[in-house]
């Protein structure tokens, strides 16, 4: 009787652990600095974004709560700074142990749409090379690729299937549908969500760069076709206008933890597009072709969405601060250049007798100082050089005492 009791208790404990939220899940955020991914992550966490500059590989986390199971889990968030020399840091966020538990969040910025295709191809190549260098079991990699294919083959619209997230359908296996030839031609075995940030900049593109509706439709069809290739989802967001930020958070929870999610795909609002993995197809994308009056779908992306020349207004990229030591060094260089082109000033003596002797003596001292320092500009140069030396040795500014 006692053995049966402990057997039952142990079985209940194992059953609870089997349904417990996993604690080893993570998100790897990639993208250019103009995407402002730190602000997006802060929005997902529900806190204010920090103004501190990010370096290397940054770690953050998101506390995820499942109300149905009354459990919580910590979702790790890794953000890699866009610098080719720092790609080696990927091994700390994406390795043999974390590979099957990591989701890729690839960010693109509406403030610079001419970089979309180059950025997407660059980061996918970085991931492909990195994953290829990992010693991942062949069977595990095959399972991850098959899981990604199953997501596309078994997709169903939440609006048309209200019991989709119900516990009673957990054991239901939908009939897999065949994939189109263009879907998952580059299967990394990892889920990818392409996030277009700062869609509020569409107004700037219209007003300053004369973008029309066919420009935005061309951009959307191009990125959607690329997402088919990698089996990626697509979400347009704007932290400034609070567009799709909560939707992205809920979709992340659904994709990673299987939590309920009931939002259907949406392509009506051009600044709030949402295309989950498995929904899109070549036929659906072709609807956008009808509005392309000045270009064709197969035109070179960078030819249609070209980077504006320097003479034209560039979309706002935020305020960029300059390092204090870099400012002093640049000012010193400018002063030296001015000294080289300055002509010597005429010199005159004032007064007679003793006063003239004092003036001449002072004049000789001044000539010695200017000769040593390289002119009047040299004196200023020495001044700024002294400031730089003091800063480099930690002198800094002295605190101001209260009177």
Coordinates of N, CA, C and O in Angstrom, one line a residue, residues 14 29 231 240 312 363 372:
X14 N 6.2 13.7 -12.1 CA 6.8 13.6 -13.4 C 5.8 14.1 -14.5 O 6.2 14.8 -15.5
X29 N 18.9 38.3 -31.4 CA 18.5 39.5 -32.1 C 19.6 39.9 -33.0 O 20.7 40.2 -32.5
X231 N 11.7 30.4 -44.7 CA 10.6 30.0 -43.9 C 10.3 30.9 -42.7 O 10.0 30.4 -41.6
X240 N 7.3 53.9 -31.7 CA 6.8 55.3 -31.5 C 5.3 55.4 -31.6 O 4.7 56.1 -30.8
X312 N 20.2 64.8 -51.0 CA 18.8 64.7 -50.5 C 18.7 64.5 -49.1 O 19.7 64.1 -48.4
X363 N 58.1 91.4 -26.1 CA 57.9 91.0 -27.4 C 58.8 89.8 -27.7 O 58.3 88.9 -28.4
X372 N 58.1 78.2 -30.1 CA 58.0 76.9 -29.5 C 56.7 76.2 -29.7 O 56.7 75.0 -29.9

